[in-house]
XYZ file of C-alpha atoms in Angstrom:
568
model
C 175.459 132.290 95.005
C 173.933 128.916 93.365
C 170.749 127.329 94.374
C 171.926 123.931 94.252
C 169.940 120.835 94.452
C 171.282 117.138 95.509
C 169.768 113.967 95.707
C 171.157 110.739 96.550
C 169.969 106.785 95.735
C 167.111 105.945 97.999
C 167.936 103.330 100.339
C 165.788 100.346 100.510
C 163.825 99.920 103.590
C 164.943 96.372 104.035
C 167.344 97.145 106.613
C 170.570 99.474 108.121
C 172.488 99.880 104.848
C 176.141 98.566 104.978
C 179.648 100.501 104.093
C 179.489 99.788 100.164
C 175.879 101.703 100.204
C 177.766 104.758 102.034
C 180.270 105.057 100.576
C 178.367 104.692 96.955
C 176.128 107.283 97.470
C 174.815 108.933 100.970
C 178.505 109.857 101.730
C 179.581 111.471 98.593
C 176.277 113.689 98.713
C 176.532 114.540 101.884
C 180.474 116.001 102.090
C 179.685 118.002 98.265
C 176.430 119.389 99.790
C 178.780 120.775 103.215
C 181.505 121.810 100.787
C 178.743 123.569 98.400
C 177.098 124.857 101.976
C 180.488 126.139 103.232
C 181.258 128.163 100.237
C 177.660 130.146 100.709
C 175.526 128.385 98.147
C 172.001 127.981 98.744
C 171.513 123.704 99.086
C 168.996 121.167 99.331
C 170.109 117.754 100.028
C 167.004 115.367 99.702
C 167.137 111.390 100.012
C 164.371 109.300 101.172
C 163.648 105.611 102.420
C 162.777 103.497 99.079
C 159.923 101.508 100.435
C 157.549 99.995 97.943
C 158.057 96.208 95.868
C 158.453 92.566 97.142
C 161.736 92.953 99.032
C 159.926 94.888 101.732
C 156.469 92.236 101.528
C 159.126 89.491 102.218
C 161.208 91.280 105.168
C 158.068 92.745 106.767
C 156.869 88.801 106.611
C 160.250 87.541 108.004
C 159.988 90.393 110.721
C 156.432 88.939 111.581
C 155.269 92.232 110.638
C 152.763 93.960 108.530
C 154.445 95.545 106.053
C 153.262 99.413 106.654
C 154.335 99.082 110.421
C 157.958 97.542 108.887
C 158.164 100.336 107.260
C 157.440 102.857 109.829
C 160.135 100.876 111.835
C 162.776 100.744 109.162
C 162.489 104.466 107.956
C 163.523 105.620 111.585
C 166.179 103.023 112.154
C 167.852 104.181 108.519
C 166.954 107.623 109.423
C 168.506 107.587 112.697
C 171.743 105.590 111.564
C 172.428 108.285 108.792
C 172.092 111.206 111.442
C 174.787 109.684 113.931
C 176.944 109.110 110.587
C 176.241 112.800 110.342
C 174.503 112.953 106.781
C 173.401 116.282 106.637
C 169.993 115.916 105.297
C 167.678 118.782 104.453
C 165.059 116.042 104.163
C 164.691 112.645 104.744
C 161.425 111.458 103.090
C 159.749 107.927 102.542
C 158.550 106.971 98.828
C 155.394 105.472 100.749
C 153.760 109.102 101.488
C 150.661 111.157 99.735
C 153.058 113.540 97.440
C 154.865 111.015 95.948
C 151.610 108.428 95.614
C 150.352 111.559 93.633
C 153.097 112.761 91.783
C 153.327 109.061 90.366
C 149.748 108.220 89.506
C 150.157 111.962 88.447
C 153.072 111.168 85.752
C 151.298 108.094 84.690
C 148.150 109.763 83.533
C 150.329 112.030 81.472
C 152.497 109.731 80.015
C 149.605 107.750 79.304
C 147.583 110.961 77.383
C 150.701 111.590 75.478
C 150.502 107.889 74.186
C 153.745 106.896 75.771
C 151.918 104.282 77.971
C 149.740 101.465 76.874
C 147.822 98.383 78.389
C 149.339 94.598 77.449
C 147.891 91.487 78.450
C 151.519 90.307 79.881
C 152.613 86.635 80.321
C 154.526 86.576 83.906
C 155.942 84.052 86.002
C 153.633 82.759 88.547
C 154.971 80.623 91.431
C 152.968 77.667 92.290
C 154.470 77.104 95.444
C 154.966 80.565 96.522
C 150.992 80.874 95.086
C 152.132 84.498 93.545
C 153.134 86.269 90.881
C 157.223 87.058 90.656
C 158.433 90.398 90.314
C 161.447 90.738 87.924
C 164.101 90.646 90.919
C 162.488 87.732 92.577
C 163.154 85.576 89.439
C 166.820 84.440 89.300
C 168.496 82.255 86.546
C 171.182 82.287 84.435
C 172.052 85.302 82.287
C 171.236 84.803 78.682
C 173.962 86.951 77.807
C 176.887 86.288 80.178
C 175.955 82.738 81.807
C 176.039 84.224 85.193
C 174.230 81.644 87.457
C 172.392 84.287 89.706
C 170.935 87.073 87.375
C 168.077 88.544 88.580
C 164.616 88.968 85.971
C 165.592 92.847 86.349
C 169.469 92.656 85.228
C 172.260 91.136 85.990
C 174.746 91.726 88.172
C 177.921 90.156 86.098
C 177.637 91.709 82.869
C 174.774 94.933 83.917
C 172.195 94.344 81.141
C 168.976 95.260 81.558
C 166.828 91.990 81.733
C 163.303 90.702 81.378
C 162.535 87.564 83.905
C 161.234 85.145 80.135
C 164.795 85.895 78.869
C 166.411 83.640 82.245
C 167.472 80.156 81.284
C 166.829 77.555 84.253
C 164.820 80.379 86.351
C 163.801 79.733 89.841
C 161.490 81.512 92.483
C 164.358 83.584 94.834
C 161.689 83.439 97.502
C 161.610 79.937 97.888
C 163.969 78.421 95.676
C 161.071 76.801 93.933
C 161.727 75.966 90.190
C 158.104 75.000 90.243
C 156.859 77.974 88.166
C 154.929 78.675 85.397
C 154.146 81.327 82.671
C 150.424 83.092 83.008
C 148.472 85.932 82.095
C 148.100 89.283 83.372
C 147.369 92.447 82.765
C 150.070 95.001 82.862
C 150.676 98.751 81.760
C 153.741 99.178 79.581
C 156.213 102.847 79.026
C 157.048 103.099 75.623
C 160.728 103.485 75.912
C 161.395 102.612 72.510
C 159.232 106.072 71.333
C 161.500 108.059 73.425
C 165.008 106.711 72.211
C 165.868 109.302 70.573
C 164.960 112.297 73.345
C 166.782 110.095 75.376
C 169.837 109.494 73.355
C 169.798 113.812 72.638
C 169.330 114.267 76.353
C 172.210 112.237 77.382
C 174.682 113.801 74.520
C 173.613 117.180 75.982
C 175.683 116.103 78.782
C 179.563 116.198 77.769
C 180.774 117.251 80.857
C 179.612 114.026 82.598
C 181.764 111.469 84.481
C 183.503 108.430 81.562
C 181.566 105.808 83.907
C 177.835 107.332 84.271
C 177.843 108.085 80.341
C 178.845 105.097 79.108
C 176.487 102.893 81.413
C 173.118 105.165 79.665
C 175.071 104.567 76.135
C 175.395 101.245 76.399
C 172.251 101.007 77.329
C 170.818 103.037 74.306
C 173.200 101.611 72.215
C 171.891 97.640 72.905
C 168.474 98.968 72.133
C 165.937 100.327 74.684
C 162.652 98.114 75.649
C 159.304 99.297 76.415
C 159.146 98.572 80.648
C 156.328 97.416 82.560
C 155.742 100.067 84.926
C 152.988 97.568 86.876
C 152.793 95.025 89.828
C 150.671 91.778 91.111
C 151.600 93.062 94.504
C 149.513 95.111 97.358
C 152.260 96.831 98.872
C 153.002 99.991 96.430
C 151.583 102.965 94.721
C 147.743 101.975 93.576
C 146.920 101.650 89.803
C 143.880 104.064 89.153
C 141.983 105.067 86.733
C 141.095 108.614 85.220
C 138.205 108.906 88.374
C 140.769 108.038 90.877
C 139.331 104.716 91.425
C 140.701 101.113 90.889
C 141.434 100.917 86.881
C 139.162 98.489 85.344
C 141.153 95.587 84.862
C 144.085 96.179 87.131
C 142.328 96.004 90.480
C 145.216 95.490 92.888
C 148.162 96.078 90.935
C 150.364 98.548 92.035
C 153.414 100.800 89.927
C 156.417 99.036 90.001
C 159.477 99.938 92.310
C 161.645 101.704 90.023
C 158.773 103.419 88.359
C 157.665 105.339 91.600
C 161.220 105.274 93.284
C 163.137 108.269 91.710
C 159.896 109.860 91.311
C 160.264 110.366 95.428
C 162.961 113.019 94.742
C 160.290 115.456 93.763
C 158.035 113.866 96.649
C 160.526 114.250 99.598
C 160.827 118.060 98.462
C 156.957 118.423 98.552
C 157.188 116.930 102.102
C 160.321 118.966 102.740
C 158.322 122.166 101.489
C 155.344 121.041 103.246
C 157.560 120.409 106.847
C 158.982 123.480 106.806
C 156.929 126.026 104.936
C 159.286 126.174 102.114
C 158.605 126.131 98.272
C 159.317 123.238 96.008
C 157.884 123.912 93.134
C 160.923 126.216 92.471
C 163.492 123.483 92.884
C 161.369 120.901 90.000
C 159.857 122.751 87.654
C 161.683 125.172 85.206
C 158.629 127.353 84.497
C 158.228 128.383 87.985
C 162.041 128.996 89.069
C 163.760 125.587 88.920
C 165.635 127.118 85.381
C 168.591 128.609 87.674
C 168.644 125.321 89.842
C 171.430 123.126 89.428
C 170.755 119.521 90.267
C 173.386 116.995 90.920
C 172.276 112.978 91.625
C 174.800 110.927 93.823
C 174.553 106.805 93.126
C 176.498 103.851 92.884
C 176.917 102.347 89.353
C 174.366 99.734 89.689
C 171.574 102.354 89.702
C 172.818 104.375 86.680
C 170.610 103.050 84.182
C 167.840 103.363 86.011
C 168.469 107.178 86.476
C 169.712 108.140 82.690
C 166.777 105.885 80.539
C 164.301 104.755 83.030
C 163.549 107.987 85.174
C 164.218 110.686 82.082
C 162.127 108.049 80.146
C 159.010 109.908 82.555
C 160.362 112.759 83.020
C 160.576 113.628 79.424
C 157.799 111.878 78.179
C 155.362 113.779 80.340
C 156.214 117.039 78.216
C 155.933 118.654 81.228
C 159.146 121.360 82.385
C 160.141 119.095 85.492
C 164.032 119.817 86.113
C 166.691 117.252 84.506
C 169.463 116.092 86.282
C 172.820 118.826 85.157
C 175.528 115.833 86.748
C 175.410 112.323 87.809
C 177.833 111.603 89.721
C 178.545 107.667 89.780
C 180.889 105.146 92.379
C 181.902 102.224 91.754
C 181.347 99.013 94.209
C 183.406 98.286 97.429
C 184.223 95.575 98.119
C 184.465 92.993 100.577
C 187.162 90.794 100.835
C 187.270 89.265 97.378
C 183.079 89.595 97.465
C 180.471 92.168 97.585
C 179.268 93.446 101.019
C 175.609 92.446 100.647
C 172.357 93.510 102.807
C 170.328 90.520 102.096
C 173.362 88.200 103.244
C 174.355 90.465 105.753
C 178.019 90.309 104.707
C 180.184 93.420 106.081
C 180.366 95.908 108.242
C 176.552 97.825 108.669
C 176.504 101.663 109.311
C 175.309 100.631 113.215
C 177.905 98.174 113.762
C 180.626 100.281 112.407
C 179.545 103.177 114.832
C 179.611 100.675 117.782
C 183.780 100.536 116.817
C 184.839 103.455 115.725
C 183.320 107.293 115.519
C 181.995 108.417 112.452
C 184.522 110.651 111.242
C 186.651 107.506 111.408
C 185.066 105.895 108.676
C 184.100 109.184 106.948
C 187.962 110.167 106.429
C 188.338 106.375 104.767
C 185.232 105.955 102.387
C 185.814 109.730 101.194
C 189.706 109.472 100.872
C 189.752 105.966 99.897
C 186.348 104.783 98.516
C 185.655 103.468 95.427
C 185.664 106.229 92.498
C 187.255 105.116 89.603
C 187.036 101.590 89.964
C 186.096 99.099 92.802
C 188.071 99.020 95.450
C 188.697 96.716 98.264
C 188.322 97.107 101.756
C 190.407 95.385 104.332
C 190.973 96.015 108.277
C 194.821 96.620 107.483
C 194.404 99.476 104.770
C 191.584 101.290 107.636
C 193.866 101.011 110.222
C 196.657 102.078 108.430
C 194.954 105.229 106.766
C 193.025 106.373 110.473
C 196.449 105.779 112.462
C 198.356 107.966 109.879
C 196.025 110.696 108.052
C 194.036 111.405 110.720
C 196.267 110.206 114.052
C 199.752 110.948 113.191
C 198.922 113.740 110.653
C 196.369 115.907 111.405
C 195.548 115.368 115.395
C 199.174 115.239 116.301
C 199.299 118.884 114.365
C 196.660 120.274 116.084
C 198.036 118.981 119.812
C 200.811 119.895 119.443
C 201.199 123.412 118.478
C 197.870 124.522 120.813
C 199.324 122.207 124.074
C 202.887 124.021 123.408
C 200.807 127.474 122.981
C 199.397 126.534 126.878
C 202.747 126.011 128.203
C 204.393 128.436 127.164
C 203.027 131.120 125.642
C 200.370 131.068 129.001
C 197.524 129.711 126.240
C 197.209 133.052 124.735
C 197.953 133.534 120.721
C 201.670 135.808 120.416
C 202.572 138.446 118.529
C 205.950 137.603 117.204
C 207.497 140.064 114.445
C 206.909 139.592 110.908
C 206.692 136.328 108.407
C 210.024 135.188 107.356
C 210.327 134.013 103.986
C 210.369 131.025 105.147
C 206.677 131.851 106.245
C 205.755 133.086 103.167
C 206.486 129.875 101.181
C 205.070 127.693 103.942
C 201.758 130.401 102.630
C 202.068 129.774 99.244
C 202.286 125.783 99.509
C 199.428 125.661 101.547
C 197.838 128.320 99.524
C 198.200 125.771 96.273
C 196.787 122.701 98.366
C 194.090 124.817 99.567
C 193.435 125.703 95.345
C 193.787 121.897 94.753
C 191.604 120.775 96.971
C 188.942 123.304 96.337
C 189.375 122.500 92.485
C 189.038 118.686 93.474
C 185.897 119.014 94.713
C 184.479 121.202 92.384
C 185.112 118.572 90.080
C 183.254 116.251 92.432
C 186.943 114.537 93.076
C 186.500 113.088 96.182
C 189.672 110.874 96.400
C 191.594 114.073 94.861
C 190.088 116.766 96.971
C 190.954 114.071 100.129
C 195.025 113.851 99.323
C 194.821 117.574 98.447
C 193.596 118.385 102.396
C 195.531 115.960 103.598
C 198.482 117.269 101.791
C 197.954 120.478 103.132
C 197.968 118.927 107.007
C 201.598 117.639 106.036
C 202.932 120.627 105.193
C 201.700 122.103 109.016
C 203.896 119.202 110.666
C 206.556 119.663 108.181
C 206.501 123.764 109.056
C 206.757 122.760 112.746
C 210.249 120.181 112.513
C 211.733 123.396 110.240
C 210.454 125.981 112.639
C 210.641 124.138 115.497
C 209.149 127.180 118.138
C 209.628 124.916 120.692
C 213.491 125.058 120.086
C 213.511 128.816 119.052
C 211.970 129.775 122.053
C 214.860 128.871 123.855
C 217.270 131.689 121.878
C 214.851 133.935 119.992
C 211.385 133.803 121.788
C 209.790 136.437 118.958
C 210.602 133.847 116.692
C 209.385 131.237 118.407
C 205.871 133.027 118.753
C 205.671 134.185 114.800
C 206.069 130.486 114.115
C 203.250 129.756 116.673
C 200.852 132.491 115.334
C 201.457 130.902 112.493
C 200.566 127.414 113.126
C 197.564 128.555 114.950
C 196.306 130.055 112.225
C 196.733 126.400 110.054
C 194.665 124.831 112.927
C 191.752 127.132 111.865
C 192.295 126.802 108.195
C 192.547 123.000 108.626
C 189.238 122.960 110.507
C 187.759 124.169 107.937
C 189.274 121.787 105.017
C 188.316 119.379 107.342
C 184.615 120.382 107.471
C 183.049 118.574 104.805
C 184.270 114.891 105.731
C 185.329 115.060 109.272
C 181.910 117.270 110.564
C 182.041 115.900 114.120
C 185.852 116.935 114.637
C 186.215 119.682 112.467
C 184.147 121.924 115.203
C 186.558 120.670 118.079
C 189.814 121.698 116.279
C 188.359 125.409 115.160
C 187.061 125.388 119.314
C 190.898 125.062 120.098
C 191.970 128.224 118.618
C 188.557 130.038 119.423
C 186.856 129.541 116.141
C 183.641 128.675 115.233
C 183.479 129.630 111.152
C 183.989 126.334 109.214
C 183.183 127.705 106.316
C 184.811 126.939 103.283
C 188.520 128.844 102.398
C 188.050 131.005 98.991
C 191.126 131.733 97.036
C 191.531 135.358 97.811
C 191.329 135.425 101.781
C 194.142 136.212 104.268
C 194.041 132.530 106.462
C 196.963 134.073 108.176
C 194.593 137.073 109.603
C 191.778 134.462 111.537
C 192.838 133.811 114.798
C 194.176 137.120 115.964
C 196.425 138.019 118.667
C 195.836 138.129 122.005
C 192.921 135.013 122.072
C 192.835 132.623 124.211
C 193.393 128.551 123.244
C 192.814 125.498 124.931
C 194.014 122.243 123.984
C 190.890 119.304 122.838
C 190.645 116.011 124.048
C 192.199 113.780 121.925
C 191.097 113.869 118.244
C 191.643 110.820 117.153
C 192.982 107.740 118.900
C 194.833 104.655 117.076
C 193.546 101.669 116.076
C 195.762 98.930 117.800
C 196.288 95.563 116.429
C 194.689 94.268 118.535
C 191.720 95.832 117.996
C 192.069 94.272 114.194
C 192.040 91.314 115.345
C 189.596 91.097 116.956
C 186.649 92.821 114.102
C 188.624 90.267 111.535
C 187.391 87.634 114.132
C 183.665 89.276 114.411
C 183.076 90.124 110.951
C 185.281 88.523 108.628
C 188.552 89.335 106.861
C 192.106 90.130 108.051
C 195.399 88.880 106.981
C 195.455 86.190 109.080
């Protein structure tokens, strides 16, 4: 079995994350890290609260808060909201403990022995009316490139290049809305991207199996030409800048590493804290020269924080010239959207992880951002298409299967799993159908498929109902009762396999189905197993509570009234 590492993008600490962020990133990670679990592999799932930069200065501020007790706060909301969305987690770490404060200052002295980082007396945008320095994503303008109105001094949103906040035309303070701003010195510690272009660009070709979306985003950012990055901050809240004592630098008293140079860096943090939680080893999951060689590591995001993790984070990693582990795949969504927008934290446009829980149970909304999200291109959400996709995957599909066949099993068969006599041949194609999902599905998600592996399960579910009209034990039983109960065994034994399809995305359900016929394995199906052999003759079954309940229209109505959206 594979030791298999996952991480996911960081959430910011600035409040419960909303559907797009899911679905984008936490989601994915989390149903390939139970498939990966249920077929035996040895997993780690990391993610972590992103916590350092202005965005949390401002919120803690707004929150009448000081921005370390925010934090606290926020971590534990976030963490709690991704447990009751049932985001199996290995670790859940925050960027704003010791390991990663060390690994970072840690990866800065190296860089900066191996002359990859250098000290330039920067000219920054200084607010006079906010009396501060602006970070690049608290600068907004237009887009040099694209004329979007509202590109951030990082990049912009329209068009995805990488920016610098001097490139902006017309640029204003985001804080305040201030256009009362003006250019001043300040000292600032620089990576030399541009002296690691070409590890980069070899690093990236490396990867040919990678996704068409995450390698052209890190080519077309190599190919428009890389730019050394300040890796420093006027701000108090972050990583300290210190110098080869451990003291303030001389110089940069104050300053802290900037967001996105400390951020992935957590990865290898949260597995420190992980290690140092639990008594594990992470050394052996990051560095190839003490185990992390047979480690395969995978990296879940939406396509907004590609570049960051193909030029920014392998810019460090690489130029430390130190063995740290490489991501093997990057796995990249695209956005979902809102109703002809984005869905948006800072506006607090869409549905939030909390509020969706307060409508609907998790595996609701797991089913639809894993079955429906947004993989190969953005895709929309609207009430209609959720209500339509719950009511007939998961309602009239896959919960009316399962009823049906164990509630018939009570009645008459006294709730006890029959004999019968031996598989027609009818059976035995019904077998091999389901035999070929099963293969399709598994295959899908190898392939880190989502939408695929989703229709594959799904189509699997179909084929139970579609066994039950043909087979119909409930008429048989009437004129040939043997035959009634083979076709019953046989259905029982699809409510166990389809618990266990079911495992990855629906983990709150999936145990109440396998309960039903007196399972409790959910692990994964492999290709050469007898499904037909589980749930053996003679057990008792018991009917669930309902599985999954309908979404009325009325119910539409009235979250298109709360929150926005709807046909009418």
């Amino acid at each position: 079995m594979a030791r298999i590492l996952i991480t996911s993008a960081l959430p910011y600490i600035n409040g419960i994350k909303h559907l797009g962020n899911l679905a984008g990133s936490m989601l994915p990670a989390d149903v390939w890290a139970r498939f990966k679990r249920g077929q035996g592999h040895e997993v780690l799932y990391i993610c972590a609260t992103d916590e350092h930069g202005t965005p949390a200065e401002l919120a803690a501020a707004a929150a009448g808060q000081d921005v370390r007790t925010y934090c606290d706060e926020q971590h534990q909301i976030q963490k709690a909201a991704g447990e009751a969305f049932g985001l199996s987690y290995d670790w859940f770490g925050r960027s704003s403990n010791a390991p990663n404060r060390r690994l970072t200052q840690h990866f800065a002295r190296v860089l900066e022995d191996n002359g990859l980082i250098e000290e330039r007396v920067d000219q920054m945008i200084y607010s006079i009316d906010d009396g501060r320095f602006l970070p690049d994503r608290y600068v907004e303008g237009t887009c040099p490139h694209c004329a979007y109105e509202k590109a951030r001094g990082d990049q912009c949103d329209n068009c995805g290049r990488l920016l610098d906040p001097m490139d902006l035309k017309d640029p204003y303070s985001s804080v305040s809305g201030s256009r009362n701003l003006e250019v001043r010195d300040t000292r600032h510690l620089y990576l030399l991207q541009t002296k690691l272009e070409g590890r980069i660009r070899d690093w990236i070709s490396s990867k040919s199996d990678w996704q068409t979306l995450a390698r052209s985003i890190a080519l077309k950012h190599l190919d428009e030409g890389l730019i050394d990055r300040g890796i420093t901050r006027d701000l108090k809240w972050g990583v300290p800048v210190v110098g080869p004592d451990g003291g303030p630098r001389p110089g940069m008293e104050g300053k802290v590493f900037y967001v996105w140079f400390d951020a992935p860096i957590e990865y290898i943090g949260a597995t420190q804290e992980w290690a140092e939680a639990t008594g594990g080893t992470w050394r052996d999951w990051w560095r190839t020269d003490e185990g992390a060689d047979d480690v395969r590591y995978v990296q879940f995001m939406g396509k907004d924080n590609v570049a960051f993790h193909t030029v920014s984070f392998p810019a460090t990693i690489l130029g430390s010239g130190e063995p740290w582990k490489t991501v093997d795949t990057l796995k990249a969504f695209n956005w979902l959207n809102w109703y002809g927008g984005k869905f948006s934290t800072s506006q607090g446009r869409g549905v939030f992880m909390d509020q969706a829980l307060d409508l609907l149970p998790a595996d609701y909304w797991r089913w639809y951002l894993t079955a429906y999200g947004p993989e190969h291109s953005d895709s929309a959400f609207t009430w209609e298409q959720f209500q339509s996709a719950i009511n007939k995957d998961l309602a009239d599909v896959l919960g009316n299967f399962v009823n049906r066949i164990v509630k018939f099993t009570e009645s008459k068969f006294g709730g006890i799993v029959p004999e019968g006599a031996a598989l027609t041949d009818e059976d035995r194609a019904l077998q091999t159908q389901i035999d070929a999902a099963v293969a399709e599905a598994t295959a899908a998600f190898e392939a880190m498929e989502f939408r695929k592996a989703s229709q594959a399960i799904r189509a699997a579910w179909v084929l139970g109902n579609e066994y039950l009209q043909v087979a119909a034990p409930w008429t048989a039983f009437k004129t040939d009762p043997e035959r009634a109960a083979t076709a019953v065994r046989f259905a029982l034994n699809l409510v166990a396999l389809f618990a266990r399809l079911a495992a990855p995305v629906l983990p709150f359900t999936a145990p109440k189905i396998a309960a039903s016929v007196g399972e409790t394995d959910l692990g994964w199906p492999s290709a050469d197993e007898d499904w037909l052999a589980r749930v053996p003759v003679g057990r008792p079954v018991q009917a669930a509570e309902v599985l999954f309940r309908k979404i009325e229209d009325e119910q539409v109505a009235e979250w298109a009234a709360r929150f926005g959206g709807g046909e009418g």
